[in-house]
Structure formats: structure tokens, C-alpha cells
CSV table of C-alpha atoms in Angstrom, one decimal:
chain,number,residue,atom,x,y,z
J,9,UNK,CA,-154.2,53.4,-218.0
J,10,UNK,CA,-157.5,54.6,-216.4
J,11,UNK,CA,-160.3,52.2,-216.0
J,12,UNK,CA,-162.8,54.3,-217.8
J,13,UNK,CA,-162.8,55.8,-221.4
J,14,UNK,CA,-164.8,58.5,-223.3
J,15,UNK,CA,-165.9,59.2,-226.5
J,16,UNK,CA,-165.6,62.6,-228.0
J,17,UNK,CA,-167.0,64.2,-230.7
J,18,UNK,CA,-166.8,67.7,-231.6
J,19,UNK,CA,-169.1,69.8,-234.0
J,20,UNK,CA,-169.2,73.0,-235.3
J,21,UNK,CA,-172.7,74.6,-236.1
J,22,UNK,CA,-173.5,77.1,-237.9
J,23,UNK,CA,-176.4,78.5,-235.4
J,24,UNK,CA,-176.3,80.3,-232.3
J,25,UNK,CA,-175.9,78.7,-228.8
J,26,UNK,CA,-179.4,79.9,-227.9
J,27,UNK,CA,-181.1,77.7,-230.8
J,28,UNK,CA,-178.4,74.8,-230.2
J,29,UNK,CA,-179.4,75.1,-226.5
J,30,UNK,CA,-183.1,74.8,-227.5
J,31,UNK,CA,-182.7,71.9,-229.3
J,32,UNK,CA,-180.4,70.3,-226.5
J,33,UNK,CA,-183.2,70.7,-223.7
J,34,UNK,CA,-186.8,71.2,-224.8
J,35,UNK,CA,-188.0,67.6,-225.0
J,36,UNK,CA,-190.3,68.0,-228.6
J,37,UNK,CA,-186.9,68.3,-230.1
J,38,UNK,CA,-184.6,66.3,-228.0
J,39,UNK,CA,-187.2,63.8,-229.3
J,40,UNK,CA,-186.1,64.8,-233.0
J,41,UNK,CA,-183.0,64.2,-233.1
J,42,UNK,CA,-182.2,61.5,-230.4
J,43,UNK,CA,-184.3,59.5,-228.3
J,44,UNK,CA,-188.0,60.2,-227.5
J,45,UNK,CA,-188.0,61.3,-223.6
J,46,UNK,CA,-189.4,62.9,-220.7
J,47,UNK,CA,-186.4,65.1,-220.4
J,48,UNK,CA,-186.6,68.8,-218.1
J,49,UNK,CA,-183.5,70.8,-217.8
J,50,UNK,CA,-183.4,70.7,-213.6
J,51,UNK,CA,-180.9,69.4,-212.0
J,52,UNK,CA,-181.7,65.8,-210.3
J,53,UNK,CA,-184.4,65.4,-212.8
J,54,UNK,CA,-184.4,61.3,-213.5
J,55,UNK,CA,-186.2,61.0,-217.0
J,56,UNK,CA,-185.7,58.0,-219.9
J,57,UNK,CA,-184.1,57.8,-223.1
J,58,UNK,CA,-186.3,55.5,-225.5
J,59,UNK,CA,-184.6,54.2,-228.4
J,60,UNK,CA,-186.4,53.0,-231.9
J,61,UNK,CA,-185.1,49.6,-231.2
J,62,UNK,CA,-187.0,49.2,-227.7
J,63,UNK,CA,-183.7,49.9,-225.5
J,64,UNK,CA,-184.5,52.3,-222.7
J,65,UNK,CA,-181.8,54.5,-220.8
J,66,UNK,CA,-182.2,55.6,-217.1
J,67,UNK,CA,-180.9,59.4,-217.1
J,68,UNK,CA,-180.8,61.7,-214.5
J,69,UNK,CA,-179.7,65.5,-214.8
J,70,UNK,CA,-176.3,66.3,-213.1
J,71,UNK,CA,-175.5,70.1,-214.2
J,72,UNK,CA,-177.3,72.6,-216.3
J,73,UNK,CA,-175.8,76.1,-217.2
J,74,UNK,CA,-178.1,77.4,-219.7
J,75,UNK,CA,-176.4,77.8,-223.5
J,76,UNK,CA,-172.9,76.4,-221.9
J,77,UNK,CA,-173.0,72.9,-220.6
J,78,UNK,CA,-175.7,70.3,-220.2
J,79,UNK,CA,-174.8,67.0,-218.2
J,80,UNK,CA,-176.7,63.5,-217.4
J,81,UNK,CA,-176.3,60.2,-216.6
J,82,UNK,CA,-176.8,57.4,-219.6
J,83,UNK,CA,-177.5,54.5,-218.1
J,84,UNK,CA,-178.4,51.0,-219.6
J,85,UNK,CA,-179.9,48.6,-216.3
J,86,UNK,CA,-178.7,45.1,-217.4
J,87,UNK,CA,-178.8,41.7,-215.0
J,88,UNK,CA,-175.6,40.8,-216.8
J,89,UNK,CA,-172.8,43.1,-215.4
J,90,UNK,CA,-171.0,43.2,-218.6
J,91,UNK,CA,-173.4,43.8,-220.4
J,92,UNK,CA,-175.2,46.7,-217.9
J,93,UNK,CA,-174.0,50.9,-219.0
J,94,UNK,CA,-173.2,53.7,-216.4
J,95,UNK,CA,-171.8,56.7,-218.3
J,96,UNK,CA,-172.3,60.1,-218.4
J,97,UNK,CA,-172.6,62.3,-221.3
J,98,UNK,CA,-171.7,65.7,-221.2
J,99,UNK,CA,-172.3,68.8,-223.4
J,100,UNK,CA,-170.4,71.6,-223.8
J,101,UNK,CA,-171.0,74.9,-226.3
J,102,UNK,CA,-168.8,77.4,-227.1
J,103,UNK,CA,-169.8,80.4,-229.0
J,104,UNK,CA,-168.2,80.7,-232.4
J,105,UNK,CA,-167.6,83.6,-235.0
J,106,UNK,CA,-169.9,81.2,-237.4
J,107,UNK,CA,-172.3,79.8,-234.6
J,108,UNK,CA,-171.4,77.1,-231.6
J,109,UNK,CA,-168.8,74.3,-231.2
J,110,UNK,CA,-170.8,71.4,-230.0
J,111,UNK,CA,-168.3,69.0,-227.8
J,112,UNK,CA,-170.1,66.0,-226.7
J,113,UNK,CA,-168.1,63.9,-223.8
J,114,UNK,CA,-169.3,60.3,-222.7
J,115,UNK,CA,-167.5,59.0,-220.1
J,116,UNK,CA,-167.6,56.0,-218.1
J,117,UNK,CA,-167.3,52.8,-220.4
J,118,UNK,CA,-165.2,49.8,-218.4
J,119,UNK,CA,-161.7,49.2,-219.7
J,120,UNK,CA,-163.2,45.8,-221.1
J,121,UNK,CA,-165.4,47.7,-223.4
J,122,UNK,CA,-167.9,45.7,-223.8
J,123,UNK,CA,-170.1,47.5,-220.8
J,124,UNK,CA,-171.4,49.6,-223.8
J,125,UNK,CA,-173.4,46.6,-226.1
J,126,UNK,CA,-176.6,47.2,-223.8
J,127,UNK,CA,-177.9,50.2,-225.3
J,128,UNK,CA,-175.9,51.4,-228.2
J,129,UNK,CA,-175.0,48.6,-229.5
J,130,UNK,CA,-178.3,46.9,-230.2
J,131,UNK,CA,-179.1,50.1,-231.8
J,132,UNK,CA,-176.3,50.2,-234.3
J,133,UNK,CA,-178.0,46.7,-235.3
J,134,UNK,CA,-181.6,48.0,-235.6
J,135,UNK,CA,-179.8,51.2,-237.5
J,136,UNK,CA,-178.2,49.0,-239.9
J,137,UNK,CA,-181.0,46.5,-240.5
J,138,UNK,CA,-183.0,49.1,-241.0
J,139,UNK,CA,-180.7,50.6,-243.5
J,140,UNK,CA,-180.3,47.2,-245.3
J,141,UNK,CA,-184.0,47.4,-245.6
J,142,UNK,CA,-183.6,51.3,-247.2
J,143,UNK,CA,-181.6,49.9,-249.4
J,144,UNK,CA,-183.2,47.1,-250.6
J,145,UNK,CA,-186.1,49.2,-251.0
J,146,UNK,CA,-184.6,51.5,-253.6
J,147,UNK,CA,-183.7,49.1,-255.8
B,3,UNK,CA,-173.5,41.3,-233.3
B,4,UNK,CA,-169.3,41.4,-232.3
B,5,UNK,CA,-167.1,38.4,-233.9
B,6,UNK,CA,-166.7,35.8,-231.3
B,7,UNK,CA,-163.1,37.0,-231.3
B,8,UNK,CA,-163.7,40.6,-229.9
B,9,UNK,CA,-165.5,39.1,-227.0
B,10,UNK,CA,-162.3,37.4,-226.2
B,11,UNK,CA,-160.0,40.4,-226.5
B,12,UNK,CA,-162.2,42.2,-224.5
B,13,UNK,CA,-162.5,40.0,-221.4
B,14,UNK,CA,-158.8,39.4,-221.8
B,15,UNK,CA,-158.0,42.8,-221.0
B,16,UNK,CA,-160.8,43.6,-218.5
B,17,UNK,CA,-158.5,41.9,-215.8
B,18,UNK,CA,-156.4,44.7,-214.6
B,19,UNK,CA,-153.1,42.6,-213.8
B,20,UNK,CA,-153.5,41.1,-217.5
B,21,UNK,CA,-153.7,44.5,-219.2
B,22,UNK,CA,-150.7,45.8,-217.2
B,23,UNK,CA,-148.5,42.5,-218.7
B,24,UNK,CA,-149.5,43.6,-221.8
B,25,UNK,CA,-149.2,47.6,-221.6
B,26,UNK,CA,-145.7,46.9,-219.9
B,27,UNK,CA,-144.9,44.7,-223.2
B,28,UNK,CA,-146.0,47.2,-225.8
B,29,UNK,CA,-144.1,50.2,-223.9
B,30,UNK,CA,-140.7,47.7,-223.0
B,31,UNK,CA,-140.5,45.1,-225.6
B,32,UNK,CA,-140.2,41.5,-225.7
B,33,UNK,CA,-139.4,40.5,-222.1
B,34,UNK,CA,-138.6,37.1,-220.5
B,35,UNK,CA,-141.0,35.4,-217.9
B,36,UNK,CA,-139.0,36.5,-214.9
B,37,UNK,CA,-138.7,40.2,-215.7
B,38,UNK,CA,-142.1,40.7,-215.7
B,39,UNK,CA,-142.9,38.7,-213.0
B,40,UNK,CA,-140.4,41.0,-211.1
B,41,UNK,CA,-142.7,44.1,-211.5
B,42,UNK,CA,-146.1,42.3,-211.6
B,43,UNK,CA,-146.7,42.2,-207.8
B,44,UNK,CA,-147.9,38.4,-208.4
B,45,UNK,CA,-146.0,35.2,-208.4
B,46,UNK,CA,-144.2,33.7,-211.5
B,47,UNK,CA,-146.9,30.6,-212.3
B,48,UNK,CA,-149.9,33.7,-211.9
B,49,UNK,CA,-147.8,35.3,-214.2
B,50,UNK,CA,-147.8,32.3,-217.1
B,51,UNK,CA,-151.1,31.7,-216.7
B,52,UNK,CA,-151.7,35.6,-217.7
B,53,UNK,CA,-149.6,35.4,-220.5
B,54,UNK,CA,-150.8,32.4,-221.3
B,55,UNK,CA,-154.5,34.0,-221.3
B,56,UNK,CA,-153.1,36.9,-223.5
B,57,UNK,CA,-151.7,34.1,-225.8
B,58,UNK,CA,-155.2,32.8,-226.5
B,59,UNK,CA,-156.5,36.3,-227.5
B,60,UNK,CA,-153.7,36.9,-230.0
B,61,UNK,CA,-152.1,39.7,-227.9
B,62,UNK,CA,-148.7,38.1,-227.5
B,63,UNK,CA,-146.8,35.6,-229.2
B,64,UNK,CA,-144.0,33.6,-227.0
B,65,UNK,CA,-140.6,32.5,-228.3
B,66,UNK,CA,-138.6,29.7,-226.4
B,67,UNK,CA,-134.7,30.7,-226.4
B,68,UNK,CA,-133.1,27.8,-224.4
B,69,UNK,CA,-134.5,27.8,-220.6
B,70,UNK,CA,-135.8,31.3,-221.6
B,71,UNK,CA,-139.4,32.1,-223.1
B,72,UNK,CA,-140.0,35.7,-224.4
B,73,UNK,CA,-142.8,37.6,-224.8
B,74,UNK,CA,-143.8,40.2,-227.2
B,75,UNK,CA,-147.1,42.3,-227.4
B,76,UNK,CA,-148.9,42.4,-231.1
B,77,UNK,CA,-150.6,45.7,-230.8
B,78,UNK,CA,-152.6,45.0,-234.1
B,79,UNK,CA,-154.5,42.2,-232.0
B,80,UNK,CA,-156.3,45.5,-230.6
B,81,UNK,CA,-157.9,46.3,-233.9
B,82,UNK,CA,-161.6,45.2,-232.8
B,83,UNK,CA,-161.5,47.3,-229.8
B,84,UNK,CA,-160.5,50.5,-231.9
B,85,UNK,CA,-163.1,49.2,-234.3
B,86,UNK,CA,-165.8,49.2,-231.5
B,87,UNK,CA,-164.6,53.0,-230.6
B,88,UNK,CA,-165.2,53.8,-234.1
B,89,UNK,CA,-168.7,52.3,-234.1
B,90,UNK,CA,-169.4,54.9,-230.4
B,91,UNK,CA,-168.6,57.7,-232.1
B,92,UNK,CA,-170.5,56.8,-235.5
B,93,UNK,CA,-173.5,56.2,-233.0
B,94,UNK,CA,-172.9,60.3,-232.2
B,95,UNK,CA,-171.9,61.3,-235.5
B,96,UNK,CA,-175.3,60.0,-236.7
B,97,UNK,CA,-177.0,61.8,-233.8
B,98,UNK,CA,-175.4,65.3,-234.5
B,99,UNK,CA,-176.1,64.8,-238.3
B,100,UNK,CA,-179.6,64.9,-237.0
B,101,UNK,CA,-179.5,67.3,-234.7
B,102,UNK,CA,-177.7,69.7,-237.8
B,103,UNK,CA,-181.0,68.8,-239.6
B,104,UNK,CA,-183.6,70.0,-237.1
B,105,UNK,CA,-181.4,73.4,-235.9
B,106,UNK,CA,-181.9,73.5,-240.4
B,107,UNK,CA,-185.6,73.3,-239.3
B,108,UNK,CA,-186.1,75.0,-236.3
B,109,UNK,CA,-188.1,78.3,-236.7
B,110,UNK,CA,-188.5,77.9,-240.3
């Protein structure tokens, strides 16, 4: 058994890899649908990831071949080493018939798992308090 | 925040020699003490005390047959850990259903 595991996930979208690509690197939208960020598409740019819950991610670009594959590090720093993130997510588009398969790799959590609770998992919190809240509200 | 208990499954397993006892149990079936200390590359009491570990985290259950104990893996003990998978890729998901809403958006 390797000592590091991904998670995939795999999209299919019904717009060209030129808007997808757009969306993926210019840092007004990047901001729009992930994380607000100081993000450029150069390779060995370091720039942060700043979640809604105050968690910030140290990135750095590691490949960038415009409308194909976009590649950085997603680091959480963390004194504690299990609770400390070093992975790196990967993008991948492939032209479709009906637009662009989105593949989205992130590699690099430790065997024990538990590597990961830095970042994402005191987001999934926030996320679901806040969606308590949502709820609550609509009553 | 995790139940107490998926803490415990996952430190179990984060010790490489551990996991192995416990792969080689899920593959093999129930095994004795002494076969899988012939394969573990560490001596018979490290052994226990590994199984023992395992025992704790609800990954094995032992059964005594005379001088004999046997061990045999409950893969179901695993469930948090496929849980917490789930909850990685619902972190995506949720991105991507975003990111379908502003490519919606985008030059509009």
C-alpha cells in the first residue's frame, strides 16, 4: 500500500477549455469559485489560498500548460505534524464533443489520514455551520 | 469535529508495521500469532503488542483455540476513514458546483 493517497474527482463541462482555463487561472475568478488568492499562472510562483473560515494555504505553481494541465502545491503549515497538509493538486482538461472534462487530482495525504483536518477540514465545519444557519434562517 | 473513535483508527494505522498486520489479515484470513510474526520482520511480543493495538481500534478480533490465538481483520472497522474520503471529495464536489456556476456567468 502506498504511503500517500489522492482524491479524484472528475467533471464534465459543458464550456470550452479556453473559458474553463480562464476560470482556473485569472485570480478575479479563482477568487469566485474557491479561495480568494494572489494566484499568477508562472511556474514557481508561491501565492495563498484564503479560505472563508480564516484557514490559509501556502501554494506554489509547479506546471502550467495553458488549457491542459494546471499544477500547485496545497499546503496547510501546522506546528502539530499531524495535523500540518503537504499535497498537491493537479488539473487536467481534456477537450470534449460537449465542452471539457475537468479531472482534479490531490495527492499527498499521509496513510493516517488525518494530515488533511488543517485546512479542509475546519472548513467543512464553517461550511456546515453556516449551512445550519441557512437553514434555520428559512424557516 | 471527527468521533473520538476515528482519531484512534487513524493513528492505528499510521504505523507502517501495524497496517501491514492488518492488510496481511484482510488479504490471508484469520492467522495465528506465529504466522504473522514469521513475515513481519519483528519479533513475536512486538508483534502482540500490534495486534493488540489493532484490538483497541476495533480492527481485529482474537479468538483463543487451546495454546493458539487467531486473528482476524474486521474490514467494516474502516468505515470512518472511507467516510472521511467521502467528506475530501464533497469538499471538491462543492467547489466544482461553483466553478459550473461562474463558467454559467462568465461573459454573460
Amino acid at each position: 500500500m502506498s504511503d500517500r493517497r489522492s482524491v479524484v474527482i472528475e467533471r464534465e463541462f459543458a464550456h470550452p477549455p479556453e473559458r474553463l482555463w480562464r476560470a482556473l487561472t485569472q485570480p478575479h475568478l479563482i477568487a469566485e469559485w474557491l479561495m480568494a488568492n494572489d494566484f499568477v499562472p508562472a511556474v514557481g510562483h508561491q501565492f495563498k489560498l484564503r479560505g472563508d473560515w480564516g484557514g490559509v494555504l501556502d501554494c506554489e505553481v509547479l506546471e502550467v500548460e495553458p488549457l491542459r494541465t494546471l499544477s500547485y502545491t496545497w499546503n496547510f503549515a501546522h506546528d502539530d505534524p499531524a495535523y500540518a497538509l503537504e499535497s498537491v493538486v493537479t488539473f487536467t482538461l481534456t477537450p470534449t464533443a460537449a465542452g471539457t472534462h475537468l479531472r482534479m487530482e490531490q495527492a499527498g495525504f499521509g496513510a493516517s489520514q488525518k494530515a488533511a483536518y488543517g485546512g479542509a477540514h475546519a472548513g467543512w465545519k464553517k461550511f456546515l455551520d453556516q449551512l445550519d444557519q441557512v437553514a434555520g434562517n428559512n424557516d | 469535529m471527527m468521533p473520538l473513535g476515528a482519531d484512534m483508527l487513524f493513528k492505528t494505522l499510521a504505523d507502517p508495521t501495524r497496517r501491514a498486520l492488518f492488510e496481511r489479515l484482510c488479504r490471508e484470513g484469520e492467522q495465528t500469532v506465529g504466522a504473522l510474526t514469521a513475515r513481519a520482520g519483528v519479533s513475536q511480543p512486538a508483534v502482540s503488542k500490534h495486534l493488540g493495538v489493532l484490538r483497541e481500534a476495533g480492527l481485529v478480533v482474537d479468538r483463543q483455540a487451546g495454546r493458539q490465538t487467531h486473528y482476524t481483520a474486521q474490514p467494516g472497522a474502516l468505515a470512518p476513514l472511507i467516510d472521511w474520503t467521502g467528506q475530501m471529495a464533497g469538499f471538491w464536489e462543492r467547489k466544482f458546483d461553483d466553478l459550473e456556476d461562474l463558467l454559467r456567468r462568465m461573459d454573460q
